[in-house]
XYZ file of C-alpha atoms in Angstrom:
554
model
C 5.663 28.191 -16.135
C 7.139 26.349 -13.323
C 10.828 25.905 -13.260
C 11.692 21.728 -14.887
C 14.665 20.388 -12.880
C 17.757 19.941 -15.114
C 18.143 16.542 -16.632
C 21.003 14.918 -14.754
C 24.366 13.218 -16.744
C 23.142 9.657 -17.524
C 24.042 6.542 -19.771
C 20.762 6.129 -21.653
C 19.925 4.550 -24.563
C 17.005 7.659 -25.249
C 17.379 10.851 -26.950
C 16.188 14.052 -26.507
C 13.627 14.222 -29.581
C 14.085 18.307 -29.151
C 17.794 18.323 -29.020
C 20.064 19.993 -31.860
C 22.672 17.912 -31.828
C 22.695 13.974 -31.459
C 23.547 14.498 -28.175
C 22.565 16.884 -25.462
C 23.518 16.746 -21.656
C 25.662 13.451 -22.116
C 22.822 11.862 -22.860
C 22.990 10.090 -26.269
C 20.603 9.851 -29.255
C 18.673 6.723 -30.389
C 16.519 5.503 -33.392
C 13.123 6.142 -32.487
C 12.026 3.386 -35.355
C 13.612 0.904 -33.775
C 12.154 1.883 -30.177
C 8.804 2.069 -32.135
C 9.119 -1.480 -33.275
C 9.999 -2.719 -29.691
C 6.900 -4.435 -27.495
C 7.269 -2.104 -24.684
C 8.133 0.901 -26.951
C 4.536 2.654 -25.826
C 5.685 2.025 -21.880
C 9.092 3.799 -22.395
C 7.776 6.549 -24.184
C 5.598 7.181 -21.255
C 8.288 6.947 -19.058
C 10.548 9.321 -20.910
C 7.579 11.928 -21.078
C 7.997 11.820 -17.493
C 11.232 12.788 -17.531
C 12.353 8.890 -16.105
C 14.674 6.233 -17.796
C 13.558 3.479 -18.119
C 15.836 0.696 -15.998
C 13.525 -1.707 -14.606
C 12.283 -5.160 -16.509
C 8.249 -5.197 -17.362
C 7.479 -8.520 -16.502
C 4.102 -8.005 -14.966
C 0.811 -7.782 -17.316
C -3.018 -7.571 -15.957
C -3.175 -10.970 -14.332
C 0.251 -10.984 -12.360
C -0.545 -7.592 -11.225
C -4.030 -7.909 -10.429
C -2.804 -11.031 -8.105
C -0.234 -8.710 -6.887
C -2.861 -6.185 -5.633
C -5.167 -8.928 -4.432
C -2.216 -10.210 -2.242
C -1.040 -7.434 -0.720
C -4.417 -6.837 0.015
C -5.675 -10.214 1.462
C -8.640 -8.147 2.452
C -10.523 -11.256 3.554
C -7.602 -12.690 5.624
C -7.148 -9.566 6.902
C -10.853 -9.535 8.063
C -10.360 -12.430 10.022
C -6.743 -11.431 11.431
C -8.564 -7.900 12.473
C -11.773 -9.431 13.645
C -11.628 -8.275 17.430
C -9.940 -4.736 16.767
C -13.312 -3.941 15.003
C -15.820 -6.233 16.973
C -14.369 -4.897 20.562
C -15.911 -1.145 19.164
C -18.893 -1.555 17.233
C -20.041 -5.665 17.335
C -21.357 -7.291 15.107
C -23.469 -4.874 13.665
C -20.495 -2.386 13.870
C -18.288 -4.778 11.849
C -20.789 -5.100 9.033
C -21.505 -1.715 8.026
C -18.087 -0.190 8.876
C -16.566 -2.861 6.691
C -18.962 -1.375 3.717
C -18.302 2.115 4.773
C -14.788 1.449 4.033
C -15.448 -0.693 1.085
C -17.204 2.532 -0.307
C -14.384 5.132 0.440
C -11.628 3.292 -0.520
C -13.181 2.683 -3.658
C -13.385 6.306 -4.312
C -10.026 6.976 -3.244
C -8.575 4.609 -5.549
C -10.237 5.695 -8.174
C -9.094 9.201 -7.692
C -5.623 7.565 -7.507
C -6.114 4.992 -10.213
C -6.769 8.538 -12.852
C -3.219 9.782 -11.548
C -1.360 6.656 -11.871
C -3.003 6.447 -15.480
C -1.594 9.990 -16.060
C 2.219 9.345 -14.276
C 2.922 5.540 -13.906
C 5.846 5.697 -12.272
C 7.296 3.462 -9.019
C 7.054 7.275 -7.311
C 3.236 7.373 -7.293
C 2.160 9.705 -4.552
C 4.943 12.255 -4.578
C 5.487 12.540 -7.835
C 1.782 13.327 -8.623
C 1.721 16.310 -5.933
C 4.979 17.411 -7.409
C 3.470 17.750 -11.050
C -0.228 19.026 -9.412
C 0.964 21.529 -6.802
C 1.426 25.266 -7.370
C 4.987 26.296 -8.269
C 5.410 27.757 -4.928
C 4.733 24.941 -2.889
C 5.722 22.140 -5.168
C 8.997 21.158 -3.647
C 8.077 21.174 -0.043
C 4.981 18.779 -0.824
C 6.058 16.552 -2.892
C 9.074 16.093 -0.268
C 6.290 16.094 2.458
C 4.187 13.433 0.389
C 7.210 11.043 -0.342
C 8.343 10.926 3.591
C 4.432 10.128 4.249
C 4.782 7.500 1.682
C 7.504 6.075 2.870
C 6.665 5.855 6.245
C 3.426 3.915 5.240
C 4.723 1.443 3.649
C 7.897 0.944 5.721
C 5.333 0.609 9.267
C 3.346 -1.634 6.948
C 5.629 -3.844 5.940
C 7.081 -4.280 9.747
C 3.151 -4.649 10.689
C 2.679 -7.149 7.860
C 5.506 -9.598 9.355
C 4.662 -9.243 12.776
C 1.257 -9.867 12.177
C 3.245 -13.127 10.635
C 4.875 -13.967 13.249
C 1.883 -13.929 15.656
C -0.295 -16.054 13.550
C 2.165 -18.581 13.690
C 2.624 -18.177 17.335
C -1.339 -18.565 17.679
C -1.374 -21.798 15.650
C 1.373 -23.538 17.723
C -0.763 -22.765 20.775
C -3.810 -24.197 19.355
C -1.951 -27.181 18.325
C 0.419 -27.391 21.268
C -1.602 -25.845 24.546
C 1.429 -26.227 26.501
C 3.311 -24.047 24.473
C 4.519 -20.604 26.067
C 5.063 -17.684 23.347
C 7.548 -15.252 24.306
C 8.502 -11.783 22.649
C 11.993 -13.410 21.176
C 10.292 -15.767 19.668
C 8.406 -13.730 17.867
C 11.469 -11.895 17.116
C 13.220 -14.619 15.394
C 9.801 -15.787 13.542
C 10.111 -12.098 12.481
C 13.732 -12.568 11.243
C 13.168 -15.711 9.308
C 10.284 -14.111 7.392
C 12.020 -11.245 6.200
C 14.608 -13.278 5.063
C 11.950 -15.397 3.096
C 10.600 -12.241 1.776
C 13.585 -11.317 0.398
C 15.084 -14.352 -1.123
C 11.650 -14.055 -3.156
C 12.299 -10.969 -4.324
C 16.189 -11.151 -4.683
C 17.236 -14.485 -5.539
C 13.806 -15.332 -7.766
C 13.078 -12.501 -8.648
C 12.622 -13.093 -12.389
C 9.482 -15.542 -11.361
C 8.005 -12.830 -9.090
C 5.221 -12.199 -11.271
C 4.770 -15.697 -12.269
C 4.743 -16.015 -8.443
C 2.146 -13.324 -7.550
C -0.339 -15.168 -10.301
C 0.091 -18.297 -8.890
C -0.860 -16.912 -5.237
C -3.996 -15.260 -6.497
C -5.068 -18.450 -7.324
C -4.605 -19.552 -3.959
C -6.337 -16.125 -2.876
C -9.863 -17.334 -3.935
C -9.536 -21.305 -3.791
C -8.392 -20.585 -0.046
C -11.504 -18.256 0.711
C -13.545 -21.075 -0.963
C -11.816 -23.583 1.748
C -12.503 -21.691 4.700
C -15.771 -20.642 3.589
C -17.536 -23.891 3.239
C -16.727 -25.305 7.163
C -18.237 -22.425 8.310
C -21.237 -22.276 5.980
C -21.874 -26.540 6.128
C -20.335 -27.265 9.659
C -20.903 -24.291 12.167
C -24.070 -23.842 13.703
C -25.526 -20.283 12.733
C -26.851 -17.368 14.717
C -29.991 -15.586 14.132
C -29.576 -12.690 11.705
C -30.893 -10.146 13.938
C -27.615 -11.051 16.353
C -25.376 -10.322 13.231
C -26.948 -7.251 11.721
C -28.359 -5.478 14.527
C -26.545 -5.806 17.842
C -23.544 -3.296 18.414
C -21.252 -3.212 20.958
C -19.305 -0.651 22.902
C -16.310 -2.590 24.276
C -14.009 0.387 24.608
C -16.433 2.186 26.765
C -16.616 4.937 24.917
C -19.279 7.956 25.823
C -21.093 7.215 22.766
C -22.070 3.983 20.225
C -21.430 6.218 17.078
C -18.006 6.969 18.827
C -16.779 3.267 19.459
C -17.938 2.726 16.020
C -15.663 5.090 14.148
C -12.743 3.761 16.522
C -13.513 0.183 15.119
C -13.452 0.701 11.425
C -9.961 1.118 11.831
C -9.546 -2.740 11.744
C -11.457 -2.691 8.669
C -9.359 -0.095 7.348
C -6.207 -1.752 7.817
C -7.804 -5.125 5.790
C -8.330 -2.828 2.655
C -4.546 -1.345 2.741
C -1.817 -1.400 0.513
C -3.663 -1.546 -2.756
C -1.570 1.656 -4.199
C 1.399 -1.017 -3.838
C 0.581 -1.755 -7.685
C 1.338 1.744 -8.334
C 4.720 1.700 -6.923
C 5.576 -1.526 -9.522
C 4.216 0.752 -12.804
C 7.965 0.639 -14.111
C 7.557 -3.075 -13.878
C 4.374 -3.791 -15.559
C 3.324 -3.436 -19.420
C 0.573 -1.177 -20.578
C 0.879 0.575 -17.156
C -0.867 3.499 -17.971
C -4.419 1.004 -18.094
C -3.192 -2.117 -16.272
C -2.382 -0.556 -13.283
C -6.082 1.558 -12.348
C -7.444 -1.571 -13.989
C -5.876 -3.975 -11.940
C -6.427 -1.547 -8.425
C -9.722 -0.998 -8.463
C -10.550 -4.990 -9.434
C -8.614 -6.086 -6.777
C -10.393 -3.374 -4.570
C -14.131 -5.473 -5.741
C -12.533 -8.894 -5.754
C -11.556 -8.425 -2.583
C -14.516 -6.472 -1.032
C -16.730 -9.212 -1.935
C -14.269 -11.840 -0.927
C -13.825 -9.814 2.234
C -17.544 -9.017 3.228
C -18.528 -12.651 2.611
C -15.901 -13.510 5.160
C -17.198 -11.302 7.806
C -20.780 -12.402 7.048
C -19.777 -16.155 7.478
C -17.555 -15.602 10.370
C -19.921 -13.479 12.420
C -23.221 -15.995 11.748
C -20.812 -18.808 13.022
C -19.970 -17.593 16.194
C -20.914 -19.868 18.768
C -18.936 -19.149 22.216
C -18.172 -15.500 21.670
C -16.562 -15.587 25.128
C -14.453 -18.224 24.212
C -13.404 -16.768 21.131
C -12.642 -12.862 22.998
C -10.529 -14.914 25.335
C -8.751 -17.207 23.110
C -4.750 -17.965 24.463
C -4.335 -18.058 20.634
C -4.836 -14.105 20.694
C -6.868 -14.476 17.516
C -10.521 -15.028 18.105
C -10.837 -16.328 14.214
C -8.461 -19.358 15.335
C -11.363 -19.947 17.774
C -14.309 -19.862 16.123
C -12.686 -21.820 13.327
C -12.173 -24.805 15.741
C -15.918 -24.225 17.153
C -16.951 -24.270 13.513
C -15.447 -27.847 12.718
C -14.334 -29.184 15.912
C -11.418 -30.568 15.082
C -7.880 -29.257 15.759
C -6.519 -30.662 12.294
C -9.689 -28.863 10.398
C -9.159 -25.648 12.099
C -4.941 -25.763 11.865
C -5.420 -26.183 8.126
C -7.710 -23.264 7.794
C -5.657 -21.211 9.924
C -2.622 -22.498 7.657
C -4.376 -21.047 4.693
C -4.396 -17.331 5.979
C -0.970 -17.740 7.417
C 0.194 -18.989 3.867
C -1.557 -15.664 2.798
C -0.223 -13.159 4.782
C 3.536 -14.648 4.450
C 2.655 -14.107 0.715
C 1.579 -10.508 1.375
C 4.719 -9.729 3.016
C 6.423 -10.340 -0.109
C 4.522 -7.989 -1.988
C 4.673 -5.421 0.972
C 8.357 -5.584 0.412
C 8.398 -5.072 -3.158
C 6.227 -2.082 -2.926
C 8.028 -0.586 -0.015
C 11.905 -0.642 -1.564
C 10.240 0.199 -5.021
C 8.823 3.524 -3.278
C 12.139 3.833 -1.099
C 14.508 2.871 -4.558
C 12.248 6.122 -6.294
C 12.642 8.437 -3.339
C 16.178 7.698 -3.636
C 16.391 7.958 -7.202
C 15.430 12.051 -6.971
C 17.960 12.490 -4.298
C 15.161 12.886 -1.113
C 16.567 10.255 0.806
C 19.934 9.873 3.135
C 22.443 7.914 1.051
C 20.433 8.583 -2.224
C 23.569 7.492 -3.910
C 23.428 3.815 -2.935
C 19.877 3.124 -2.368
C 19.266 4.560 -5.830
C 21.279 1.727 -7.958
C 19.607 -0.767 -9.680
C 21.343 -4.195 -10.254
C 22.212 -4.411 -14.094
C 21.967 -8.356 -13.530
C 18.415 -8.204 -12.030
C 17.640 -5.083 -13.054
C 16.184 -4.708 -9.529
C 17.005 -2.563 -6.458
C 18.616 -4.580 -4.348
C 19.928 -2.081 -2.103
C 16.562 -0.606 -1.230
C 15.189 -3.926 -0.772
C 18.006 -4.310 1.575
C 17.780 -1.096 3.139
C 13.925 -1.922 3.522
C 14.239 -5.317 5.273
C 16.784 -3.859 7.504
C 14.684 -1.215 8.950
C 12.214 -3.718 9.748
C 14.585 -6.054 11.315
C 15.568 -3.011 13.802
C 12.167 -1.911 14.406
C 11.027 -5.975 15.492
C 13.591 -5.101 18.260
C 10.728 -2.932 19.886
C 8.791 -6.475 20.253
C 10.912 -7.265 22.875
C 10.248 -3.990 25.304
C 6.338 -3.886 24.573
C 4.326 -5.622 21.935
C 1.714 -3.043 22.446
C 4.216 -0.393 21.448
C 4.700 -2.333 17.935
C 0.670 -2.608 17.307
C 0.942 1.121 17.145
C 3.112 0.857 13.709
C -0.641 -0.242 12.182
C -2.021 3.392 13.114
C 0.978 4.966 11.929
C 1.069 2.735 8.387
C -2.767 4.060 7.707
C -2.162 7.553 8.783
C 0.970 7.888 6.521
C -0.300 6.442 3.329
C -3.715 8.029 3.821
C -1.995 11.340 4.075
C -0.123 10.748 0.869
C -3.508 9.792 -0.680
C -5.052 12.979 0.744
C -2.405 15.294 -0.613
C -2.383 13.831 -4.020
C -6.431 13.473 -4.240
C -6.739 17.393 -3.274
C -4.444 18.453 -5.548
C -5.863 16.672 -8.652
C -9.532 18.201 -7.481
C -8.115 21.478 -7.283
C -6.956 20.886 -11.112
C -10.009 19.345 -12.043
C -11.604 22.110 -10.780
C -9.590 24.684 -12.486
C -9.273 22.774 -15.642
C -5.754 22.461 -15.369
C -5.125 19.060 -16.858
C -5.687 18.781 -20.501
C -6.902 16.164 -22.679
C -4.206 13.998 -24.160
C -4.945 15.203 -27.768
C -4.656 18.913 -27.043
C -0.944 18.284 -25.763
C 2.160 18.913 -27.818
C 4.497 19.014 -25.377
C 7.756 16.755 -25.345
C 7.606 16.641 -21.343
C 4.033 15.892 -19.634
C 2.638 15.117 -16.076
C 5.944 15.878 -14.180
C 7.185 19.462 -11.895
C 6.870 22.037 -14.644
C 5.245 20.661 -17.836
C 1.997 20.446 -18.981
C -0.487 17.970 -17.644
C -2.722 15.807 -19.457
C -5.076 13.090 -18.428
C -4.184 9.588 -19.079
C -5.884 6.686 -21.091
C -8.030 5.967 -17.593
C -10.299 8.511 -16.304
C -13.634 9.500 -14.628
C -14.872 12.472 -16.690
C -17.281 15.093 -15.941
C -19.214 15.524 -12.559
C -18.839 11.614 -11.657
C -14.985 12.352 -11.092
C -15.614 15.295 -9.185
C -18.165 13.380 -7.087
C -15.602 10.482 -6.294
C -12.862 13.051 -5.721
C -14.923 14.784 -3.041
C -16.053 11.885 -1.098
C -12.918 10.318 -1.180
C -11.109 13.243 0.372
C -13.823 13.286 3.079
C -13.193 9.840 4.207
C -9.543 10.142 4.142
C -10.127 13.209 6.715
C -12.290 11.101 8.770
C -10.061 7.853 8.585
C -7.066 10.140 9.459
C -8.399 11.468 12.752
C -9.299 8.227 14.071
C -6.666 6.010 13.118
C -4.246 7.502 16.359
C -7.086 7.152 18.732
C -6.903 4.478 21.504
C -9.153 0.900 21.723
C -10.502 1.707 24.743
C -11.225 4.009 27.545
C -9.760 5.333 30.159
C -6.091 5.666 28.289
C -3.271 4.285 30.527
C 0.247 3.819 29.765
C -0.537 0.058 28.202
C -3.268 0.908 25.885
C -2.456 4.439 24.802
C -1.736 4.650 20.824
C 1.527 5.902 20.818
C 1.641 6.379 17.101
C 0.861 9.788 16.971
C 4.154 10.978 18.907
C 6.310 8.535 16.800
C 4.667 10.163 13.848
C 5.478 13.643 14.646
C 8.977 12.568 15.462
C 9.440 10.969 12.109
C 7.843 13.974 10.815
C 10.309 16.459 12.787
C 13.255 14.534 11.485
C 12.098 14.653 7.857
C 11.437 18.238 8.077
C 14.800 19.209 10.116
C 16.661 16.981 7.373
C 14.899 18.746 4.507
C 16.150 22.082 5.519
C 19.619 21.204 6.569
C 20.649 19.060 3.709
C 17.782 17.548 1.359
C 16.720 21.079 0.593
C 19.831 21.640 -1.605
C 19.700 18.347 -2.956
C 16.229 17.671 -4.072
C 13.867 19.688 -6.442
C 11.141 17.476 -7.193
C 11.288 14.542 -9.302
C 14.391 14.794 -11.528
C 14.034 14.877 -15.439
C 16.671 12.549 -16.552
C 15.599 12.145 -20.352
C 13.027 13.858 -22.421
C 11.157 11.899 -24.990
C 9.153 11.964 -28.186
C 6.340 14.453 -28.218
C 2.438 13.249 -28.043
C 2.198 13.692 -31.752
C 4.420 11.237 -32.937
């Protein structure tokens, strides 16, 4: 049995049922009859079994967290935004088949992660799962490394999303006012304004965040229809052969296959961030069931909408050269204009995409801040005493929201020097998140094949699914050989994407098109490892057992 980190001394409303006295380690007792009668008693007991004290308000239900997942992904909108990335390396056929490959791969990944989210629905997500699954000899370091991969991935994805929003606004300004000349400092100021907007939703009106996400889900679907109809009925359409059979190697790679693999990273970005719902688990009712279902539902919904938009857009390309050379830097804006023949009409369609991207930024900030808060709660981040605090009035981690936002603002200053360098954050975000997925999914496969995870009915342990405790399946899982096959396919997919996500888009490689993400990534990882050995190794022991709770048999 691995050593279980000792409970920290906390003021809590939850007891240790295995304590001989009414109080143990400074944690007062409570009447469990009262807790069982509470509407959220089941969620609280689930969290206590993970050793965590419930401190966040559970305001998300299935529809609101589904809306959250869908609007963080915004796949149909992102498939338009990254159109050039996939089209320039792969062409129309590469974009179609690359999208399908990524959709299948990411569905298998999130199926495995959904099983883990059902076992341990905690804001920490990947690093908590690695801590509970890893062998005792490597639990501490692997979970620490996974946590940093996740923090880096979410921080880079947030900054990338906000930057995309600012450049989309500039693109619309160019389309409607051709004399406008964009400047890097314009993008920086827009970036800051968007960060302020995201903070205001997350902090000032945090009590309505769940309702906000439910409303955005409706806008996500209605906006899809509003953009799809003009493409279907107003635009001239290309022959099917041009869409499904024509590949293109715009990066001058040695083979078309290599060009295709470099180009699929655009579709990967369109599906990035589905684990956002995982990091909101401690604010979701019936999280062990609702979170995995919402993640897989969002993958299916966004995949269908995204694929439909990809097909409709490819059929609607009237003048490819004009789209590729558009001064807006976004080919889809020119395609919309070609389809409608109207500045007003195309601007309306573009505005829908911009609004959805702004709403995605709100969700990205929420998820990335919860991840930082959880990691700080377990003493893994510098300044963890401040970052782990929760506002007593709003029950949200305001300090971590401010920290995450401030980091994005500092990163935005890179734009003043080089927008190309800033764009490398996309690669960093993908690699960071995918590395955390890989570590968690590979250890899940190891435990699955060695029968290291028990049925829920076989366990009578007080603690479960945390460092040193027994592992039991959650209520949502894929049993038998099907779970193994999906797990293996997910790992194969993750390896492929991690390998190609750090490649430059074109050859020959120069200082202008070099993907500096690999340099930045190894620099950050080097800092994390150095910090771990110099300081964090003394503080971080994996997920801290704050409280223990009732047994499974209660």
